[in-house]
Every structure is written in C-alpha cells, then in structure tokens.
Tab-separated table of C-alpha atoms and ligand atoms in Angstrom:
chain	number	residue	atom	x	y	z
A	931	MET	CA	118.707	-92.184	36.480
A	932	THR	CA	118.014	-88.571	37.351
A	933	ILE	CA	116.823	-88.227	40.901
A	934	PRO	CA	114.432	-85.521	42.073
A	935	ARG	CA	115.216	-83.712	45.282
A	936	PRO	CA	114.307	-85.864	48.314
A	937	HIS	CA	111.628	-83.527	49.657
A	938	ILE	CA	109.774	-83.753	46.345
A	939	ILE	CA	110.016	-87.556	46.249
A	940	SER	CA	108.482	-87.753	49.712
A	941	MET	CA	105.503	-85.566	48.747
A	942	ALA	CA	102.103	-86.965	47.830
A	943	PRO	CA	100.434	-85.313	44.822
A	944	TYR	CA	97.854	-82.698	45.826
A	945	ALA	CA	94.502	-84.460	46.174
A	946	LEU	CA	91.740	-82.847	44.129
A	947	ALA	CA	88.162	-84.141	44.144
A	948	GLU	CA	87.591	-87.526	42.519
A	949	LEU	CA	84.623	-87.150	40.230
A	950	SER	CA	83.361	-90.096	38.244
A	951	ALA	CA	79.670	-90.870	38.277
A	952	PRO	CA	78.531	-94.483	37.903
A	953	GLU	CA	77.423	-95.307	34.387
A	954	GLY	CA	74.025	-93.896	33.515
A	955	LYS	CA	73.879	-91.496	36.479
A	956	PRO	CA	74.342	-87.756	36.017
A	957	LEU	CA	77.267	-86.330	37.952
A	958	ILE	CA	76.309	-84.053	40.836
A	959	SER	CA	79.412	-82.407	42.250
A	960	LEU	CA	79.152	-80.479	45.500
A	961	SER	CA	82.800	-81.135	46.186
A	962	GLN	CA	84.907	-78.182	45.071
A	963	ASN	CA	83.248	-75.105	46.593
A	964	GLU	CA	82.432	-73.744	43.178
A	965	SER	CA	79.783	-71.038	42.927
A	966	LEU	CA	76.144	-71.973	42.581
A	967	ARG	CA	75.841	-69.707	39.577
A	968	PRO	CA	77.920	-68.786	36.553
A	969	PRO	CA	79.923	-65.567	36.347
A	970	SER	CA	78.076	-62.312	35.692
A	971	PRO	CA	76.920	-61.953	32.052
A	972	LYS	CA	79.110	-58.824	31.984
A	973	VAL	CA	82.128	-61.026	32.717
A	974	VAL	CA	81.305	-63.248	29.765
A	975	VAL	CA	81.004	-60.230	27.437
A	976	ALA	CA	84.288	-58.729	28.696
A	977	ALA	CA	86.124	-62.045	28.319
A	978	ALA	CA	84.784	-62.584	24.796
A	979	LYS	CA	85.942	-59.127	23.698
A	980	VAL	CA	89.541	-59.990	24.514
A	981	LEU	CA	89.617	-63.211	22.496
A	982	GLU	CA	90.339	-61.550	19.179
A	983	ARG	CA	93.501	-60.015	20.642
A	984	GLY	CA	94.749	-63.422	21.710
A	985	MET	CA	97.980	-63.095	19.719
A	986	LEU	CA	99.229	-60.562	22.290
A	987	TYR	CA	100.782	-61.332	25.658
A	988	PRO	CA	98.733	-60.199	28.638
A	989	ASP	CA	99.633	-57.160	30.760
A	990	PRO	CA	102.309	-58.631	33.066
A	991	ASP	CA	101.462	-56.020	35.716
A	992	TRP	CA	97.664	-56.512	35.677
A	993	THR	CA	97.410	-52.712	35.699
A	994	ALA	CA	93.734	-52.239	34.917
A	995	LEU	CA	92.665	-55.048	37.224
A	996	ARG	CA	94.786	-53.750	40.100
A	997	HIS	CA	93.338	-50.263	39.770
A	998	THR	CA	89.789	-51.577	39.620
A	999	LEU	CA	90.405	-53.635	42.769
A	1000	ALA	CA	92.065	-50.682	44.494
A	1001	ASP	CA	89.095	-48.396	43.766
A	1002	ARG	CA	86.623	-51.018	44.900
A	1003	HIS	CA	88.356	-51.736	48.221
A	1004	GLY	CA	89.965	-48.375	48.986
A	1005	ILE	CA	93.473	-49.879	48.927
A	1006	GLU	CA	96.735	-49.084	47.164
A	1007	ALA	CA	96.958	-50.476	43.621
A	1008	GLY	CA	100.740	-50.622	44.021
A	1009	ASN	CA	100.447	-53.166	46.835
A	1010	ILE	CA	98.288	-55.633	44.898
A	1011	LEU	CA	99.722	-58.747	43.282
A	1012	CYS	CA	97.641	-61.057	41.127
A	1013	GLY	CA	98.198	-64.756	40.567
A	1014	SER	CA	96.820	-67.673	38.650
A	1015	GLY	CA	94.353	-68.355	41.452
A	1016	SER	CA	95.296	-67.739	45.066
A	1017	LEU	CA	96.985	-71.161	44.962
A	1018	ASP	CA	99.657	-69.543	42.830
A	1019	LEU	CA	100.229	-66.765	45.375
A	1020	ILE	CA	100.314	-69.219	48.300
A	1021	GLY	CA	102.998	-71.221	46.492
A	1022	CYS	CA	105.060	-68.084	45.776
A	1023	ILE	CA	104.798	-66.931	49.397
A	1024	ALA	CA	106.101	-70.295	50.596
A	1025	ARG	CA	108.917	-70.190	48.051
A	1026	VAL	CA	110.079	-66.823	49.401
A	1027	PHE	CA	109.469	-67.184	53.128
A	1028	ALA	CA	109.673	-70.917	53.921
A	1029	GLY	CA	112.467	-73.456	53.626
A	1030	PRO	CA	114.478	-76.020	55.555
A	1031	ASP	CA	115.266	-73.394	58.197
A	1032	ARG	CA	111.843	-71.672	58.188
A	1033	ALA	CA	108.778	-73.666	59.144
A	1034	VAL	CA	105.138	-73.069	58.248
A	1035	LEU	CA	102.409	-73.052	60.879
A	1036	ALA	CA	98.666	-73.396	60.266
A	1037	PRO	CA	95.577	-74.467	62.223
A	1038	ALA	CA	94.998	-78.227	62.525
A	1039	HIS	CA	92.140	-78.293	59.996
A	1040	ALA	CA	93.651	-75.833	57.570
A	1041	TYR	CA	93.265	-75.710	53.818
A	1042	PRO	CA	95.495	-78.621	52.695
A	1043	PHE	CA	97.400	-76.596	50.120
A	1044	PHE	CA	99.188	-74.730	52.920
A	1045	GLN	CA	100.920	-78.001	53.749
A	1046	THR	CA	101.641	-78.716	50.085
A	1047	ALA	CA	103.205	-75.270	49.704
A	1048	ALA	CA	105.377	-75.920	52.766
A	1049	GLN	CA	106.444	-79.305	51.377
A	1050	MET	CA	107.317	-77.806	48.003
A	1051	ALA	CA	109.587	-75.356	49.829
A	1052	ASP	CA	111.138	-78.185	51.859
A	1053	ALA	CA	109.812	-76.582	55.040
A	1054	ARG	CA	108.443	-78.312	58.139
A	1055	PHE	CA	104.671	-77.982	58.462
A	1056	ASP	CA	103.408	-77.478	62.021
A	1057	THR	CA	99.797	-77.347	63.119
A	1058	ALA	CA	97.972	-75.931	66.122
A	1059	PRO	CA	94.845	-77.545	67.592
A	1060	GLU	CA	91.525	-75.880	66.835
A	1061	ASP	CA	88.626	-75.400	69.161
A	1062	ALA	CA	85.430	-76.992	67.742
A	1063	ALA	CA	86.859	-76.662	64.210
A	1064	THR	CA	87.520	-72.956	64.833
A	1065	VAL	CA	90.963	-71.325	64.861
A	1066	SER	CA	92.246	-70.695	68.374
A	1067	VAL	CA	94.622	-67.767	68.606
A	1068	ASP	CA	96.058	-68.982	71.919
A	1069	SER	CA	96.837	-72.397	70.495
A	1070	MET	CA	98.370	-70.853	67.370
A	1071	LEU	CA	100.647	-68.686	69.504
A	1072	ASP	CA	101.568	-71.689	71.677
A	1073	ALA	CA	102.603	-73.600	68.543
A	1074	VAL	CA	105.022	-70.940	67.288
A	1075	ARG	CA	108.625	-72.164	67.382
A	1076	ALA	CA	111.962	-70.438	67.057
A	1077	ASP	CA	112.124	-71.249	63.333
A	1078	THR	CA	108.519	-70.429	62.399
A	1079	GLY	CA	108.602	-68.311	59.242
A	1080	ILE	CA	105.001	-68.175	58.013
A	1081	VAL	CA	101.620	-68.505	59.719
A	1082	PHE	CA	98.735	-69.281	57.350
A	1083	VAL	CA	95.156	-68.744	58.499
A	1084	ALA	CA	92.184	-69.012	56.163
A	1085	ASN	CA	89.355	-66.861	57.477
A	1086	PRO	CA	86.673	-68.058	56.986
A	1087	GLY	CA	88.333	-71.464	57.027
A	1088	ASN	CA	88.167	-74.270	54.516
A	1089	PRO	CA	87.099	-77.044	55.128
A	1090	THR	CA	85.668	-75.876	58.458
A	1091	GLY	CA	83.574	-72.920	57.223
A	1092	THR	CA	84.057	-71.262	60.604
A	1093	ARG	CA	85.495	-67.816	61.149
A	1094	ILE	CA	87.237	-65.791	63.812
A	1095	PRO	CA	86.544	-62.069	64.270
A	1096	LYS	CA	89.028	-59.490	63.097
A	1097	SER	CA	89.785	-58.599	66.733
A	1098	GLU	CA	91.258	-62.110	67.159
A	1099	LEU	CA	93.377	-61.783	64.041
A	1100	ILE	CA	94.700	-58.536	65.474
A	1101	CYS	CA	95.596	-60.423	68.703
A	1102	LEU	CA	97.269	-63.140	66.637
A	1103	ARG	CA	99.361	-60.592	64.772
A	1104	ALA	CA	100.263	-58.793	67.999
A	1105	GLY	CA	101.339	-62.077	69.611
A	1106	LEU	CA	103.530	-63.228	66.692
A	1107	ARG	CA	107.157	-62.209	66.409
A	1108	PRO	CA	107.510	-59.370	63.883
A	1109	ASP	CA	109.729	-61.514	61.630
A	1110	ILE	CA	106.921	-64.043	61.085
A	1111	LEU	CA	104.776	-63.441	58.012
A	1112	LEU	CA	101.054	-63.768	58.743
A	1113	VAL	CA	99.012	-64.765	55.679
A	1114	ILE	CA	95.266	-64.255	56.040
A	1115	ASP	CA	93.649	-66.209	53.221
A	1116	GLU	CA	90.216	-64.743	52.548
A	1117	ALA	CA	89.205	-66.989	49.662
A	1118	TYR	CA	85.680	-66.908	51.130
A	1119	GLY	CA	85.946	-63.316	52.375
A	1120	GLU	CA	83.134	-61.960	50.200
A	1121	PHE	CA	80.649	-64.283	51.902
A	1122	ALA	CA	81.461	-62.569	55.216
A	1123	ASP	CA	81.951	-58.997	53.990
A	1124	HIS	CA	78.485	-58.033	55.256
A	1125	LEU	CA	80.024	-58.285	58.741
A	1126	ASP	CA	82.172	-55.290	57.813
A	1127	GLU	CA	85.397	-56.769	59.127
A	1128	ARG	CA	87.725	-56.377	56.164
A	1129	CYS	CA	91.348	-56.960	57.131
A	1130	PHE	CA	93.222	-55.043	54.433
A	1131	ASP	CA	94.417	-52.417	56.935
A	1132	LEU	CA	96.468	-55.080	58.766
A	1133	VAL	CA	98.826	-55.156	55.773
A	1134	GLN	CA	100.136	-51.722	56.748
A	1135	GLY	CA	102.063	-53.335	59.621
A	1136	GLY	CA	104.554	-54.656	57.042
A	1137	ASN	CA	104.398	-58.360	57.910
A	1138	THR	CA	100.827	-59.390	57.057
A	1139	VAL	CA	99.344	-60.390	53.707
A	1140	VAL	CA	95.654	-60.707	52.791
A	1141	LEU	CA	94.665	-62.997	49.901
A	1142	ARG	CA	91.416	-63.126	47.949
A	1143	THR	CA	90.170	-64.976	44.872
A	1144	PHE	CA	87.686	-64.748	42.032
A	1145	SER	CA	87.056	-68.493	42.279
A	1146	LYS	CA	84.302	-68.477	44.889
A	1147	ALA	CA	81.827	-65.580	45.261
A	1148	TYR	CA	82.510	-64.355	41.714
A	1149	GLY	CA	81.895	-67.814	40.231
A	1150	MET	CA	85.129	-67.757	38.233
A	1151	ALA	CA	87.105	-70.812	39.383
A	1152	GLY	CA	87.813	-71.768	35.784
A	1153	PHE	CA	89.357	-68.377	34.976
A	1154	ARG	CA	92.117	-68.825	37.581
A	1155	VAL	CA	92.488	-65.350	39.040
A	1156	GLY	CA	93.505	-64.651	42.627
A	1157	TRP	CA	94.966	-61.556	44.201
A	1158	GLY	CA	96.358	-60.232	47.419
A	1159	LEU	CA	97.385	-57.101	49.251
A	1160	PHE	CA	101.061	-57.158	50.208
A	1161	PRO	CA	103.445	-54.830	52.034
A	1162	SER	CA	105.662	-53.197	49.372
A	1163	ALA	CA	108.902	-54.890	50.437
A	1164	ILE	CA	107.249	-58.325	50.390
A	1165	ALA	CA	105.627	-57.683	47.013
A	1166	THR	CA	109.048	-56.823	45.570
A	1167	GLU	CA	110.527	-60.154	46.655
A	1168	LEU	CA	107.484	-62.142	45.584
A	1169	ARG	CA	107.578	-60.697	42.064
A	1170	LYS	CA	110.986	-62.334	41.633
A	1171	VAL	CA	109.566	-65.850	41.943
A	1172	MET	CA	106.238	-65.343	40.181
A	1173	ASN	CA	105.737	-66.842	36.754
A	1174	PRO	CA	105.545	-63.928	34.361
A	1175	ASN	CA	102.316	-63.703	32.375
A	1176	ALA	CA	100.561	-66.186	34.665
A	1177	ILE	CA	97.135	-64.566	34.262
A	1178	THR	CA	95.697	-64.612	30.781
A	1179	ALA	CA	94.373	-61.456	29.159
A	1180	VAL	CA	90.943	-63.095	29.248
A	1181	GLY	CA	91.254	-63.728	32.986
A	1182	GLN	CA	92.308	-60.148	33.656
A	1183	ALA	CA	89.470	-58.620	31.623
A	1184	ALA	CA	86.947	-61.015	33.121
A	1185	ALA	CA	88.059	-60.323	36.697
A	1186	ARG	CA	87.870	-56.601	36.131
A	1187	ALA	CA	84.319	-56.856	34.807
A	1188	ALA	CA	83.428	-59.001	37.808
A	1189	VAL	CA	84.616	-56.363	40.278
A	1190	GLU	CA	82.658	-53.734	38.391
A	1191	ASP	CA	79.470	-55.828	38.678
A	1192	ASP	CA	79.459	-55.803	42.452
A	1193	ALA	CA	75.672	-56.198	42.626
A	1194	TYR	CA	75.836	-59.565	40.854
A	1195	MET	CA	78.445	-60.901	43.277
A	1196	ARG	CA	76.422	-59.710	46.257
A	1197	GLU	CA	73.322	-61.426	44.879
A	1198	THR	CA	75.342	-64.638	44.608
A	1199	CYS	CA	76.392	-64.298	48.264
A	1200	ALA	CA	72.806	-63.616	49.364
A	1201	GLU	CA	71.454	-66.571	47.381
A	1202	THR	CA	74.214	-68.773	48.801
A	1203	ALA	CA	73.382	-67.714	52.367
A	1204	ASN	CA	69.673	-68.448	51.845
A	1205	LEU	CA	70.355	-71.919	50.487
A	1206	ARG	CA	72.895	-72.536	53.257
A	1207	ASP	CA	70.275	-71.692	55.898
A	1208	TRP	CA	67.752	-73.938	54.212
A	1209	ALA	CA	70.254	-76.816	53.921
A	1210	THR	CA	71.301	-76.354	57.550
A	1211	ALA	CA	67.683	-76.732	58.684
A	1212	GLU	CA	67.211	-79.790	56.438
A	1213	LEU	CA	70.368	-81.423	57.791
A	1214	HIS	CA	69.201	-80.922	61.372
A	1215	GLN	CA	65.900	-82.534	60.415
A	1216	ILE	CA	67.769	-85.509	58.962
A	1217	GLY	CA	69.626	-85.800	62.271
A	1218	LEU	CA	72.999	-84.503	61.047
A	1219	THR	CA	74.919	-81.561	62.444
A	1220	PRO	CA	76.586	-78.997	60.227
A	1221	TYR	CA	79.217	-76.707	61.702
A	1222	PRO	CA	78.414	-72.983	61.561
A	1223	SER	CA	79.446	-71.649	58.151
A	1224	PHE	CA	80.384	-68.222	56.799
A	1225	THR	CA	81.120	-69.648	53.349
A	1226	ASN	CA	79.563	-71.351	50.325
A	1227	PHE	CA	79.795	-74.797	51.924
A	1228	LEU	CA	78.778	-76.730	55.005
A	1229	LEU	CA	80.992	-79.088	56.953
A	1230	ILE	CA	78.697	-81.852	58.163
A	1231	ASP	CA	79.481	-83.873	61.262
A	1232	MET	CA	78.455	-87.404	60.297
A	1233	GLY	CA	78.968	-88.776	63.815
A	1234	SER	CA	81.997	-90.981	63.130
A	1235	ALA	CA	84.657	-91.652	60.522
A	1236	ALA	CA	82.926	-94.914	59.606
A	1237	ALA	CA	79.578	-93.168	59.125
A	1238	ALA	CA	81.227	-90.459	56.994
A	1239	SER	CA	82.833	-92.980	54.686
A	1240	GLN	CA	79.644	-95.082	54.436
A	1241	ALA	CA	77.554	-92.017	53.589
A	1242	ASP	CA	80.169	-90.870	51.082
A	1243	ALA	CA	80.111	-94.267	49.362
A	1244	ALA	CA	76.295	-94.318	49.331
A	1245	LEU	CA	76.152	-90.867	47.729
A	1246	ARG	CA	78.868	-91.684	45.198
A	1247	SER	CA	76.913	-94.716	44.074
A	1248	GLU	CA	74.156	-92.234	43.145
A	1249	GLY	CA	76.633	-89.982	41.314
A	1250	ILE	CA	76.596	-87.399	44.138
A	1251	PHE	CA	79.988	-86.154	45.316
A	1252	LEU	CA	80.580	-84.355	48.602
A	1253	ARG	CA	84.162	-84.069	49.900
A	1254	PRO	CA	85.545	-86.395	52.596
A	1255	GLN	CA	87.829	-84.585	55.024
A	1256	SER	CA	90.299	-87.097	56.493
A	1257	GLY	CA	93.067	-85.130	54.768
A	1258	ALA	CA	92.233	-82.129	56.943
A	1259	GLY	CA	92.047	-84.187	60.148
A	1260	LEU	CA	88.239	-84.348	60.120
A	1261	PRO	CA	87.501	-87.968	59.140
A	1262	HIS	CA	84.052	-87.817	60.765
A	1263	ALA	CA	82.920	-85.038	58.435
A	1264	LEU	CA	81.843	-84.460	54.844
A	1265	ARG	CA	81.940	-81.066	53.187
A	1266	MET	CA	79.016	-80.073	51.002
A	1267	THR	CA	79.294	-77.101	48.635
A	1268	ILE	CA	76.204	-74.890	48.470
A	1269	GLY	CA	75.365	-75.571	44.844
A	1270	PRO	CA	72.236	-75.041	42.780
A	1271	LYS	CA	69.059	-76.031	44.656
A	1272	PRO	CA	68.237	-79.167	42.601
A	1273	ALA	CA	71.735	-80.547	43.255
A	1274	MET	CA	71.427	-79.732	46.954
A	1275	GLN	CA	68.005	-81.331	47.090
A	1276	ALA	CA	69.369	-84.507	45.495
A	1277	ALA	CA	72.233	-84.622	48.002
A	1278	LEU	CA	69.940	-84.006	50.972
A	1279	ASN	CA	67.513	-86.701	49.759
A	1280	ALA	CA	70.397	-89.150	49.438
A	1281	LEU	CA	71.686	-88.266	52.911
A	1282	ARG	CA	68.194	-88.703	54.358
A	1283	HIS	CA	67.869	-92.091	52.661
A	1284	TRP	CA	71.323	-93.155	53.900
A	1285	LYS	CA	70.505	-92.036	57.458
A	1286	GLU	CA	67.190	-93.909	57.465
A	1287	THR	CA	68.749	-97.110	56.161
A	1288	ALA	CA	72.175	-96.943	57.882
A	1289	THR	CA	72.814	-99.828	60.224
B	1338	LIG	C1	91.049	-71.358	51.700
B	1338	LIG	C2	91.349	-71.423	50.240
B	1338	LIG	N1	92.409	-70.757	49.779
B	1338	LIG	C3	92.730	-70.787	48.480
B	1338	LIG	C4	91.996	-71.522	47.580
B	1338	LIG	C5	92.465	-71.568	46.156
B	1338	LIG	O1	91.639	-70.853	45.350
B	1338	LIG	P1	92.034	-70.437	43.865
B	1338	LIG	O2	90.999	-71.038	43.000
B	1338	LIG	O3	91.991	-68.941	43.889
B	1338	LIG	O4	93.402	-70.932	43.573
B	1338	LIG	C6	90.876	-72.238	48.009
B	1338	LIG	C7	90.103	-73.049	47.071
B	1338	LIG	O5	89.289	-73.858	47.399
B	1338	LIG	C8	90.548	-72.179	49.387
B	1338	LIG	O6	89.522	-72.863	49.859
C-alpha cells in the first residue's frame, strides 16, 4: 500500500460549517461570515462579460486587477500577489516559510486555517494566550522560540471579532526577530478601514505581509479571490509554489469591478455595522454577551461550553446554523455572522426562546 507522509496522516481534515436543515425547515446559515448582500451589480455584469472568452486561460499575473488594487490603495502593483482566496496565499506562505525546523506562532484563538497551513508544512504550531479574546502583543513575544519562522495575526480576528490598533502591530513587529515573517491577515480589514489604520506601509520593512480578501466586505466568497501585499523578495519565492492560473478570468474581472465600485462595498460595511449594533443590543436584552466586534460577525459568550452546545443544538433543530468555536479554544461561545435582517431576527428569536426555556 502507498503510504502518505506521516504529518499528513496525523492531520484532521479542515472543518467547514456543517449545514443540513431538518426536513421541512428552510436553512438559515449565519455560520460562514459571508456578506449580508450579494456582490455589486457591476461585479455581476463584469463577470458575465468574461464568460464568452472562457476558452482562454486567465492572465497568470492578474495584471489589471493588481493595478486596480494598487491605484485604490496607493500601493505598488508589483508587490501584490493574488490567490484563490486568501486561504491559498496562507497555504503558500506556510509552504515557503514553515517546516519541520521552522514553527508557526499564532494567538490562542486564531483563525483555524493557520494551524492547518502549519500542519500541511509539517511545522509545529505554537499559540500565545489572548487577553479577553484579544491578541496580546506581550504574550505573542513571550511565545516566540528559537525556531519560530512565521507569526500569523488576523486583525480583526476571526472568530473573536476583536482588533488591536496598528500601534500594537508596530510593537509586535519591532519585538520580533527580523528573520521571522509577520503575516497580518486583514480578511475583515474593510470593516475597520473607517478607523484609518491601514497597515500596508509595514510591508516596506521587508519581513511583513498584509493579506486581504474579496470574500467578506465585497460579498464574493464564491468567486475565490484573495490578495496580499508582499515584500519583493518574498513575492519572488512565493510565486514558485503558487498554482499557476489559480484565479479564473471571471474572478479577476469580478474582483476588479468590485474595487472600482467602492461605494457599494462601503454601503455593505455600513449596513453590516448597523445590524451588528442592533444585534448586540438584542443579545444583551436576551441576557447574552457578545464580544466587541470590528467585523461582519459577533462572537457570543453563552456562559459555558454546555450552554453553547445546547443552544447550538436547539438552533440547529430549527434549521438555524451559527458556528460553535471549540476548535478555536472558545467552547463557551457561538459565532453569529451578521446576515440579512430576517435571518438575524430568526436566530435572535431562537436564542431568546432557548434562553427562556433553558434549564
Ligand atoms: C481571518 C481569515 N483569513 C482568511 C480567510 C479565508 O478567506 P478566503 O475566502 O479569502 O479564502 C477567512 C475566512 O473566513 C478568515 O476569516
């Protein structure tokens, strides 16, 4: 029998949301941090236009998309790499910078794919305690070891929703050895851009990467387009391990149209923030405590792991799916995406009912 490499055998498959509504109930999924509204109509038009040229391979250098992103953010087009979602870029980064002799470090409640990427690279995955589900720079620096190769920090974080200011990221970078790559994953960055704390300038130091995605604020999770700003030398190495042609021509055209319709994306962020504030107030009324959020989701403290799993089961029986968080070391919490208002209302009603009837 052929035998896979031992580090692959010991891995668990990446856990995506389980979504199967009981018979007769409509499925309400608030489990994957998808946008509450579809992509901009301009995105749909741009994507459709490309379909008739589907016999051609896509631009392997994402030229038009990179230049559109560069103009929008005031960054160098030559330092942008695009991937099939930011997942793709995270995996490539781990492939290049992590391995049996180079460990990966992340906060205790980090986005679980950071660990998966480390495992795929056969690298040890270390974590640093957080402070009230918020990244602590001191604890991250304390957790650095002689063989640490990459530090991943999502800011804002998933599943926590919390955020640290740019000044703290600057302290983190300053405290890390120069040979350690710092990856700042800003998958939810657009939801916090009104704070005017963009981090792209940190890339100039030569050992920091900033990642973004079209999956969240742009409502394009199904298109699978992520991107990042990389120091030139790092981009050169990463290109060697990237799947060529990983982003379809449709994805590239759609993403470009999305960047050009900035107003639509901002409206999505504003609508998301309004619904998040409303849901936060409702949750407090129900007697549940959400963590502060700078994203399109709320992490809800259910009081205990048992309460979280009971509430999750009660909601599932109604066809309503939030996301349990034991995998991220938060078994007492459920994560609720800020979805369309009727879906949110249904979830809040179910949580209220569960809370009133819970023993
Ligand atoms: C922190 C974080 N990084 C990366 C991703 C992956 O996003 P993409 O759809 O771009 O692969 C997600 C998706 O939920 C995320 O929450």
